[in-house]
Amino acid sequence: NAGVTQTPKFRVLKTGQSMTLLCAQDMNHEYMYWYRQDPGMGLRLIHYSVGEGTTAKGEVPDGYNVSRLKKQNFLLGLESAAPSQTSVYFCASSQLGWVAEQFFGPGTRLTVL
Amino acid sequence: RKEVEQDPGPFNVPEGATVAFNCTYSNSASQSFFWYRQDCRKEPKLLMSVYSSGNEDGRFTAQLNRASQYISLLIRDSKLSDSATYLCAVIGPMDSNYQLIWGAGTKLIIKP
């Protein structure tokens, strides 16, 4: 089992460009999450999904959109990248929601110039 | 005030020593508590859950103090491989829902 995978691993964007980060999990988990991690701050939840076809906003959703068309995939989109979105993005999944262990992908390091 | 606070460290500890650090949470309605470990430039991984009665796993002991609203992590006989950042996570109310809220982490460096 690959667990949780993320593509790409690194990306550099110019301000105003768009991109999509892909997260895939092979554990048949219902819940999936997108976080960003910045120095000196905890992981902050961007969006999450409690099942195929459903998404919900987290703590810092502005500037991001998500889609969960298939149970195993959770996409994070940046429509018009800004330097404030420079961060490390982690995707995670869990079987039973918040109380269950979250399994993380290796992260995507995004720099917006 | 942050929802979940941790001393960022670093804690520099000699190999074999015992080290402990705390994580405080601000909302008394918080329900479940966890310690995750994150190696440099890697993803977080669950270290242990924190139960009301405490939890021990080998050299690691986690405790919950609801009255003072903090959780603790104790590492005995520390190893070089314990060097990492330790993140606490708390399920607490956020807007109209419950979510997992993360501390910024405590960095631990074990020295030979």
PDB file of N, CA and C in Angstrom, chain A residues 2-84:
ATOM      1  N   ALA A   2       0.527   2.207  -0.850  1.00  0.00           N
ATOM      2  CA  ALA A   2       1.275   3.450  -0.908  1.00  0.00           C
ATOM      3  C   ALA A   2       0.858   4.398   0.208  1.00  0.00           C
ATOM      4  N   GLY A   3      -0.342   4.216   0.774  1.00  0.00           N
ATOM      5  CA  GLY A   3      -0.813   5.127   1.809  1.00  0.00           C
ATOM      6  C   GLY A   3      -1.402   6.374   1.161  1.00  0.00           C
ATOM      7  N   VAL A   4      -0.860   7.527   1.547  1.00  0.00           N
ATOM      8  CA  VAL A   4      -1.305   8.806   0.999  1.00  0.00           C
ATOM      9  C   VAL A   4      -0.172   9.377   0.139  1.00  0.00           C
ATOM     10  N   THR A   5      -0.480   9.686  -1.096  1.00  0.00           N
ATOM     11  CA  THR A   5       0.517  10.271  -1.992  1.00  0.00           C
ATOM     12  C   THR A   5       0.061  11.646  -2.431  1.00  0.00           C
ATOM     13  N   GLN A   6       1.022  12.508  -2.711  1.00  0.00           N
ATOM     14  CA  GLN A   6       0.736  13.866  -3.155  1.00  0.00           C
ATOM     15  C   GLN A   6       1.597  14.183  -4.361  1.00  0.00           C
ATOM     16  N   THR A   7       1.007  14.865  -5.316  1.00  0.00           N
ATOM     17  CA  THR A   7       1.759  15.381  -6.456  1.00  0.00           C
ATOM     18  C   THR A   7       1.347  16.807  -6.723  1.00  0.00           C
ATOM     19  N   PRO A   8       2.282  17.697  -7.095  1.00  0.00           N
ATOM     20  CA  PRO A   8       3.720  17.440  -7.142  1.00  0.00           C
ATOM     21  C   PRO A   8       4.353  17.538  -5.765  1.00  0.00           C
ATOM     22  N   LYS A   9       5.632  17.275  -5.651  1.00  0.00           N
ATOM     23  CA  LYS A   9       6.352  17.440  -4.400  1.00  0.00           C
ATOM     24  C   LYS A   9       6.834  18.876  -4.220  1.00  0.00           C
ATOM     25  N   PHE A  10       7.177  19.514  -5.299  1.00  0.00           N
ATOM     26  CA  PHE A  10       7.657  20.903  -5.257  1.00  0.00           C
ATOM     27  C   PHE A  10       7.025  21.664  -6.423  1.00  0.00           C
ATOM     28  N   ARG A  11       6.802  22.961  -6.223  1.00  0.00           N
ATOM     29  CA  ARG A  11       6.299  23.783  -7.318  1.00  0.00           C
ATOM     30  C   ARG A  11       6.608  25.236  -7.023  1.00  0.00           C
ATOM     31  N   VAL A  12       6.983  25.947  -8.070  1.00  0.00           N
ATOM     32  CA  VAL A  12       7.179  27.394  -7.972  1.00  0.00           C
ATOM     33  C   VAL A  12       6.196  28.040  -8.937  1.00  0.00           C
ATOM     34  N   LEU A  13       5.414  28.959  -8.417  1.00  0.00           N
ATOM     35  CA  LEU A  13       4.432  29.665  -9.227  1.00  0.00           C
ATOM     36  C   LEU A  13       4.724  31.156  -9.221  1.00  0.00           C
ATOM     37  N   LYS A  14       4.232  31.831 -10.234  1.00  0.00           N
ATOM     38  CA  LYS A  14       4.245  33.289 -10.223  1.00  0.00           C
ATOM     39  C   LYS A  14       2.882  33.776  -9.722  1.00  0.00           C
ATOM     40  N   THR A  15       2.877  34.933  -9.121  1.00  0.00           N
ATOM     41  CA  THR A  15       1.632  35.513  -8.635  1.00  0.00           C
ATOM     42  C   THR A  15       0.596  35.541  -9.757  1.00  0.00           C
ATOM     43  N   GLY A  16      -0.595  35.062  -9.437  1.00  0.00           N
ATOM     44  CA  GLY A  16      -1.681  35.067 -10.408  1.00  0.00           C
ATOM     45  C   GLY A  16      -1.860  33.761 -11.163  1.00  0.00           C
ATOM     46  N   GLN A  17      -0.853  32.905 -11.133  1.00  0.00           N
ATOM     47  CA  GLN A  17      -0.984  31.610 -11.798  1.00  0.00           C
ATOM     48  C   GLN A  17      -1.889  30.684 -11.001  1.00  0.00           C
ATOM     49  N   SER A  18      -2.366  29.668 -11.662  1.00  0.00           N
ATOM     50  CA  SER A  18      -3.216  28.694 -10.989  1.00  0.00           C
ATOM     51  C   SER A  18      -2.547  27.326 -11.020  1.00  0.00           C
ATOM     52  N   MET A  19      -2.966  26.480 -10.096  1.00  0.00           N
ATOM     53  CA  MET A  19      -2.463  25.112 -10.096  1.00  0.00           C
ATOM     54  C   MET A  19      -3.386  24.232  -9.270  1.00  0.00           C
ATOM     55  N   THR A  20      -3.240  22.933  -9.454  1.00  0.00           N
ATOM     56  CA  THR A  20      -3.998  21.943  -8.696  1.00  0.00           C
ATOM     57  C   THR A  20      -3.040  20.969  -8.046  1.00  0.00           C
ATOM     58  N   LEU A  21      -3.235  20.744  -6.761  1.00  0.00           N
ATOM     59  CA  LEU A  21      -2.486  19.734  -6.024  1.00  0.00           C
ATOM     60  C   LEU A  21      -3.366  18.493  -5.915  1.00  0.00           C
ATOM     61  N   LEU A  22      -2.760  17.344  -6.182  1.00  0.00           N
ATOM     62  CA  LEU A  22      -3.499  16.101  -6.152  1.00  0.00           C
ATOM     63  C   LEU A  22      -3.092  15.267  -4.952  1.00  0.00           C
ATOM     64  N   CYS A  23      -4.096  14.746  -4.264  1.00  0.00           N
ATOM     65  CA  CYS A  23      -3.884  13.833  -3.145  1.00  0.00           C
ATOM     66  C   CYS A  23      -4.622  12.537  -3.460  1.00  0.00           C
ATOM     67  N   ALA A  24      -3.956  11.418  -3.250  1.00  0.00           N
ATOM     68  CA  ALA A  24      -4.581  10.123  -3.467  1.00  0.00           C
ATOM     69  C   ALA A  24      -4.282   9.216  -2.279  1.00  0.00           C
ATOM     70  N   GLN A  25      -5.314   8.443  -1.864  1.00  0.00           N
ATOM     71  CA  GLN A  25      -5.113   7.475  -0.782  1.00  0.00           C
ATOM     72  C   GLN A  25      -5.704   6.134  -1.187  1.00  0.00           C
ATOM     73  N   ASP A  26      -5.014   5.064  -0.778  1.00  0.00           N
ATOM     74  CA  ASP A  26      -5.446   3.720  -1.152  1.00  0.00           C
ATOM     75  C   ASP A  26      -5.910   2.918   0.051  1.00  0.00           C
ATOM     76  N   MET A  27      -6.322   3.604   1.110  1.00  0.00           N
ATOM     77  CA  MET A  27      -6.749   2.931   2.344  1.00  0.00           C
ATOM     78  C   MET A  27      -8.271   2.908   2.490  1.00  0.00           C
ATOM     79  N   ASN A  28      -8.972   3.368   1.471  1.00  0.00           N
ATOM     80  CA  ASN A  28     -10.438   3.388   1.475  1.00  0.00           C
ATOM     81  C   ASN A  28     -10.990   4.260   2.618  1.00  0.00           C
ATOM     82  N   HIS A  29     -10.262   5.306   2.962  1.00  0.00           N
ATOM     83  CA  HIS A  29     -10.697   6.198   4.028  1.00  0.00           C
ATOM     84  C   HIS A  29     -11.814   7.120   3.547  1.00  0.00           C
ATOM     85  N   GLU A  30     -12.731   7.398   4.475  1.00  0.00           N
ATOM     86  CA  GLU A  30     -13.833   8.295   4.155  1.00  0.00           C
ATOM     87  C   GLU A  30     -13.406   9.767   4.223  1.00  0.00           C
ATOM     88  N   TYR A  31     -12.648  10.121   5.253  1.00  0.00           N
ATOM     89  CA  TYR A  31     -12.305  11.507   5.496  1.00  0.00           C
ATOM     90  C   TYR A  31     -10.971  11.862   4.854  1.00  0.00           C
ATOM     91  N   MET A  32     -10.941  13.028   4.239  1.00  0.00           N
ATOM     92  CA  MET A  32      -9.686  13.555   3.698  1.00  0.00           C
ATOM     93  C   MET A  32      -9.577  15.033   4.034  1.00  0.00           C
ATOM     94  N   TYR A  33      -8.345  15.503   4.160  1.00  0.00           N
ATOM     95  CA  TYR A  33      -8.091  16.854   4.656  1.00  0.00           C
ATOM     96  C   TYR A  33      -6.955  17.502   3.860  1.00  0.00           C
ATOM     97  N   TRP A  34      -7.026  18.809   3.731  1.00  0.00           N
ATOM     98  CA  TRP A  34      -5.901  19.589   3.235  1.00  0.00           C
ATOM     99  C   TRP A  34      -5.488  20.586   4.319  1.00  0.00           C
ATOM    100  N   TYR A  35      -4.181  20.568   4.640  1.00  0.00           N
ATOM    101  CA  TYR A  35      -3.609  21.485   5.616  1.00  0.00           C
ATOM    102  C   TYR A  35      -2.512  22.294   4.950  1.00  0.00           C
ATOM    103  N   ARG A  36      -2.225  23.430   5.548  1.00  0.00           N
ATOM    104  CA  ARG A  36      -0.992  24.132   5.221  1.00  0.00           C
ATOM    105  C   ARG A  36      -0.186  24.294   6.514  1.00  0.00           C
ATOM    106  N   GLN A  37       1.129  24.242   6.364  1.00  0.00           N
ATOM    107  CA  GLN A  37       2.013  24.371   7.520  1.00  0.00           C
ATOM    108  C   GLN A  37       3.017  25.475   7.250  1.00  0.00           C
ATOM    109  N   ASP A  38       3.029  26.464   8.097  1.00  0.00           N
ATOM    110  CA  ASP A  38       3.933  27.605   7.990  1.00  0.00           C
ATOM    111  C   ASP A  38       4.813  27.656   9.226  1.00  0.00           C
ATOM    112  N   PRO A  39       6.028  28.192   9.091  1.00  0.00           N
ATOM    113  CA  PRO A  39       6.955  28.247  10.235  1.00  0.00           C
ATOM    114  C   PRO A  39       6.327  28.938  11.441  1.00  0.00           C
ATOM    115  N   GLY A  40       6.475  28.305  12.607  1.00  0.00           N
ATOM    116  CA  GLY A  40       5.973  28.902  13.837  1.00  0.00           C
ATOM    117  C   GLY A  40       4.473  28.777  14.043  1.00  0.00           C
ATOM    118  N   MET A  41       3.828  28.112  13.110  1.00  0.00           N
ATOM    119  CA  MET A  41       2.385  27.944  13.237  1.00  0.00           C
ATOM    120  C   MET A  41       2.038  26.469  13.149  1.00  0.00           C
ATOM    121  N   GLY A  42       0.936  26.114  13.763  1.00  0.00           N
ATOM    122  CA  GLY A  42       0.484  24.736  13.651  1.00  0.00           C
ATOM    123  C   GLY A  42      -0.099  24.461  12.284  1.00  0.00           C
ATOM    124  N   LEU A  43      -0.341  23.204  12.034  1.00  0.00           N
ATOM    125  CA  LEU A  43      -1.072  22.848  10.826  1.00  0.00           C
ATOM    126  C   LEU A  43      -2.426  23.552  10.847  1.00  0.00           C
ATOM    127  N   ARG A  44      -2.773  24.171   9.736  1.00  0.00           N
ATOM    128  CA  ARG A  44      -4.073  24.845   9.637  1.00  0.00           C
ATOM    129  C   ARG A  44      -4.907  24.184   8.554  1.00  0.00           C
ATOM    130  N   LEU A  45      -6.125  23.871   8.906  1.00  0.00           N
ATOM    131  CA  LEU A  45      -7.020  23.150   8.007  1.00  0.00           C
ATOM    132  C   LEU A  45      -7.576  24.091   6.953  1.00  0.00           C
ATOM    133  N   ILE A  46      -7.438  23.698   5.701  1.00  0.00           N
ATOM    134  CA  ILE A  46      -7.937  24.527   4.599  1.00  0.00           C
ATOM    135  C   ILE A  46      -9.356  24.091   4.228  1.00  0.00           C
ATOM    136  N   HIS A  47      -9.478  22.849   3.816  1.00  0.00           N
ATOM    137  CA  HIS A  47     -10.773  22.243   3.497  1.00  0.00           C
ATOM    138  C   HIS A  47     -10.702  20.781   3.898  1.00  0.00           C
ATOM    139  N   TYR A  48     -11.861  20.179   4.052  1.00  0.00           N
ATOM    140  CA  TYR A  48     -11.880  18.759   4.317  1.00  0.00           C
ATOM    141  C   TYR A  48     -13.098  18.126   3.645  1.00  0.00           C
ATOM    142  N   SER A  49     -13.106  16.803   3.641  1.00  0.00           N
ATOM    143  CA  SER A  49     -14.197  16.070   3.003  1.00  0.00           C
ATOM    144  C   SER A  49     -14.548  14.865   3.860  1.00  0.00           C
ATOM    145  N   VAL A  50     -15.845  14.670   4.076  1.00  0.00           N
ATOM    146  CA  VAL A  50     -16.274  13.533   4.893  1.00  0.00           C
ATOM    147  C   VAL A  50     -16.751  12.373   4.022  1.00  0.00           C
ATOM    148  N   GLY A  51     -16.599  12.501   2.724  1.00  0.00           N
ATOM    149  CA  GLY A  51     -16.972  11.412   1.836  1.00  0.00           C
ATOM    150  C   GLY A  51     -16.990  11.889   0.400  1.00  0.00           C
ATOM    151  N   GLU A  52     -17.051  10.928  -0.497  1.00  0.00           N
ATOM    152  CA  GLU A  52     -17.077  11.256  -1.929  1.00  0.00           C
ATOM    153  C   GLU A  52     -18.203  12.244  -2.238  1.00  0.00           C
ATOM    154  N   GLY A  53     -17.843  13.283  -2.965  1.00  0.00           N
ATOM    155  CA  GLY A  53     -18.828  14.269  -3.378  1.00  0.00           C
ATOM    156  C   GLY A  53     -19.135  15.351  -2.369  1.00  0.00           C
ATOM    157  N   THR A  54     -18.510  15.306  -1.196  1.00  0.00           N
ATOM    158  CA  THR A  54     -18.765  16.316  -0.164  1.00  0.00           C
ATOM    159  C   THR A  54     -17.476  17.031   0.197  1.00  0.00           C
ATOM    160  N   THR A  55     -17.588  18.334   0.433  1.00  0.00           N
ATOM    161  CA  THR A  55     -16.448  19.112   0.916  1.00  0.00           C
ATOM    162  C   THR A  55     -16.947  20.141   1.920  1.00  0.00           C
ATOM    163  N   ALA A  56     -16.042  20.614   2.770  1.00  0.00           N
ATOM    164  CA  ALA A  56     -16.404  21.615   3.762  1.00  0.00           C
ATOM    165  C   ALA A  56     -15.204  22.513   4.013  1.00  0.00           C
ATOM    166  N   LYS A  57     -15.480  23.726   4.464  1.00  0.00           N
ATOM    167  CA  LYS A  57     -14.417  24.693   4.725  1.00  0.00           C
ATOM    168  C   LYS A  57     -13.791  24.434   6.088  1.00  0.00           C
ATOM    169  N   GLY A  58     -12.486  24.663   6.122  1.00  0.00           N
ATOM    170  CA  GLY A  58     -11.770  24.600   7.371  1.00  0.00           C
ATOM    171  C   GLY A  58     -11.499  25.982   7.918  1.00  0.00           C
ATOM    172  N   GLU A  59     -10.364  26.113   8.568  1.00  0.00           N
ATOM    173  CA  GLU A  59     -10.018  27.365   9.242  1.00  0.00           C
ATOM    174  C   GLU A  59      -9.584  28.456   8.270  1.00  0.00           C
ATOM    175  N   VAL A  60      -8.882  28.085   7.178  1.00  0.00           N
ATOM    176  CA  VAL A  60      -8.314  29.065   6.253  1.00  0.00           C
ATOM    177  C   VAL A  60      -8.648  28.721   4.807  1.00  0.00           C
ATOM    178  N   PRO A  61      -9.918  28.786   4.407  1.00  0.00           N
ATOM    179  CA  PRO A  61     -10.312  28.333   3.076  1.00  0.00           C
ATOM    180  C   PRO A  61     -10.153  29.351   1.951  1.00  0.00           C
ATOM    181  N   ASP A  62      -9.966  30.634   2.300  1.00  0.00           N
ATOM    182  CA  ASP A  62      -9.980  31.673   1.267  1.00  0.00           C
ATOM    183  C   ASP A  62      -8.822  31.511   0.302  1.00  0.00           C
ATOM    184  N   GLY A  63      -9.148  31.594  -0.999  1.00  0.00           N
ATOM    185  CA  GLY A  63      -8.135  31.472  -2.038  1.00  0.00           C
ATOM    186  C   GLY A  63      -7.934  30.049  -2.527  1.00  0.00           C
ATOM    187  N   TYR A  64      -8.674  29.104  -1.952  1.00  0.00           N
ATOM    188  CA  TYR A  64      -8.538  27.690  -2.316  1.00  0.00           C
ATOM    189  C   TYR A  64      -9.899  27.106  -2.662  1.00  0.00           C
ATOM    190  N   ASN A  65      -9.884  26.131  -3.570  1.00  0.00           N
ATOM    191  CA  ASN A  65     -11.079  25.338  -3.798  1.00  0.00           C
ATOM    192  C   ASN A  65     -10.685  23.869  -3.816  1.00  0.00           C
ATOM    193  N   VAL A  66     -11.664  23.011  -3.568  1.00  0.00           N
ATOM    194  CA  VAL A  66     -11.381  21.583  -3.505  1.00  0.00           C
ATOM    195  C   VAL A  66     -12.471  20.813  -4.237  1.00  0.00           C
ATOM    196  N   SER A  67     -12.122  19.574  -4.584  1.00  0.00           N
ATOM    197  CA  SER A  67     -13.120  18.675  -5.149  1.00  0.00           C
ATOM    198  C   SER A  67     -12.788  17.252  -4.748  1.00  0.00           C
ATOM    199  N   ARG A  68     -13.855  16.463  -4.538  1.00  0.00           N
ATOM    200  CA  ARG A  68     -13.670  15.051  -4.179  1.00  0.00           C
ATOM    201  C   ARG A  68     -14.650  14.245  -5.038  1.00  0.00           C
ATOM    202  N   LEU A  69     -14.282  14.083  -6.285  1.00  0.00           N
ATOM    203  CA  LEU A  69     -15.144  13.377  -7.241  1.00  0.00           C
ATOM    204  C   LEU A  69     -15.032  11.878  -7.060  1.00  0.00           C
ATOM    205  N   LYS A  70     -13.879  11.405  -6.614  1.00  0.00           N
ATOM    206  CA  LYS A  70     -13.687   9.994  -6.336  1.00  0.00           C
ATOM    207  C   LYS A  70     -13.254   9.847  -4.881  1.00  0.00           C
ATOM    208  N   LYS A  71     -13.628   8.778  -4.257  1.00  0.00           N
ATOM    209  CA  LYS A  71     -13.336   8.576  -2.835  1.00  0.00           C
ATOM    210  C   LYS A  71     -11.850   8.650  -2.554  1.00  0.00           C
ATOM    211  N   GLN A  72     -11.033   8.144  -3.473  1.00  0.00           N
ATOM    212  CA  GLN A  72      -9.613   8.050  -3.196  1.00  0.00           C
ATOM    213  C   GLN A  72      -8.844   9.314  -3.505  1.00  0.00           C
ATOM    214  N   ASN A  73      -9.482  10.295  -4.135  1.00  0.00           N
ATOM    215  CA  ASN A  73      -8.760  11.495  -4.551  1.00  0.00           C
ATOM    216  C   ASN A  73      -9.359  12.753  -3.939  1.00  0.00           C
ATOM    217  N   PHE A  74      -8.474  13.689  -3.589  1.00  0.00           N
ATOM    218  CA  PHE A  74      -8.924  14.971  -3.047  1.00  0.00           C
ATOM    219  C   PHE A  74      -8.033  16.036  -3.664  1.00  0.00           C
ATOM    220  N   LEU A  75      -8.605  16.916  -4.451  1.00  0.00           N
ATOM    221  CA  LEU A  75      -7.848  17.913  -5.188  1.00  0.00           C
ATOM    222  C   LEU A  75      -7.950  19.276  -4.510  1.00  0.00           C
ATOM    223  N   LEU A  76      -6.829  19.966  -4.462  1.00  0.00           N
ATOM    224  CA  LEU A  76      -6.797  21.330  -3.924  1.00  0.00           C
ATOM    225  C   LEU A  76      -6.377  22.271  -5.042  1.00  0.00           C
ATOM    226  N   GLY A  77      -7.199  23.270  -5.312  1.00  0.00           N
ATOM    227  CA  GLY A  77      -6.909  24.215  -6.378  1.00  0.00           C
ATOM    228  C   GLY A  77      -6.614  25.613  -5.852  1.00  0.00           C
ATOM    229  N   LEU A  78      -5.638  26.240  -6.496  1.00  0.00           N
ATOM    230  CA  LEU A  78      -5.363  27.644  -6.243  1.00  0.00           C
ATOM    231  C   LEU A  78      -5.705  28.363  -7.546  1.00  0.00           C
ATOM    232  N   GLU A  79      -6.691  29.209  -7.520  1.00  0.00           N
ATOM    233  CA  GLU A  79      -7.157  29.851  -8.754  1.00  0.00           C
ATOM    234  C   GLU A  79      -6.230  30.975  -9.199  1.00  0.00           C
ATOM    235  N   SER A  80      -5.757  31.771  -8.240  1.00  0.00           N
ATOM    236  CA  SER A  80      -4.889  32.899  -8.548  1.00  0.00           C
ATOM    237  C   SER A  80      -3.887  33.017  -7.399  1.00  0.00           C
ATOM    238  N   ALA A  81      -2.754  32.371  -7.561  1.00  0.00           N
ATOM    239  CA  ALA A  81      -1.801  32.249  -6.455  1.00  0.00           C
ATOM    240  C   ALA A  81      -1.279  33.605  -5.985  1.00  0.00           C
ATOM    241  N   ALA A  82      -1.079  33.693  -4.663  1.00  0.00           N
ATOM    242  CA  ALA A  82      -0.532  34.896  -4.041  1.00  0.00           C
ATOM    243  C   ALA A  82       0.683  34.506  -3.196  1.00  0.00           C
ATOM    244  N   PRO A  83       1.625  35.413  -3.002  1.00  0.00           N
ATOM    245  CA  PRO A  83       2.802  35.082  -2.173  1.00  0.00           C
ATOM    246  C   PRO A  83       2.444  34.569  -0.787  1.00  0.00           C
ATOM    247  N   SER A  84       1.296  35.003  -0.247  1.00  0.00           N
ATOM    248  CA  SER A  84       0.869  34.536   1.082  1.00  0.00           C
ATOM    249  C   SER A  84       0.520  33.048   1.087  1.00  0.00           C
TER     250      SER A  84
END
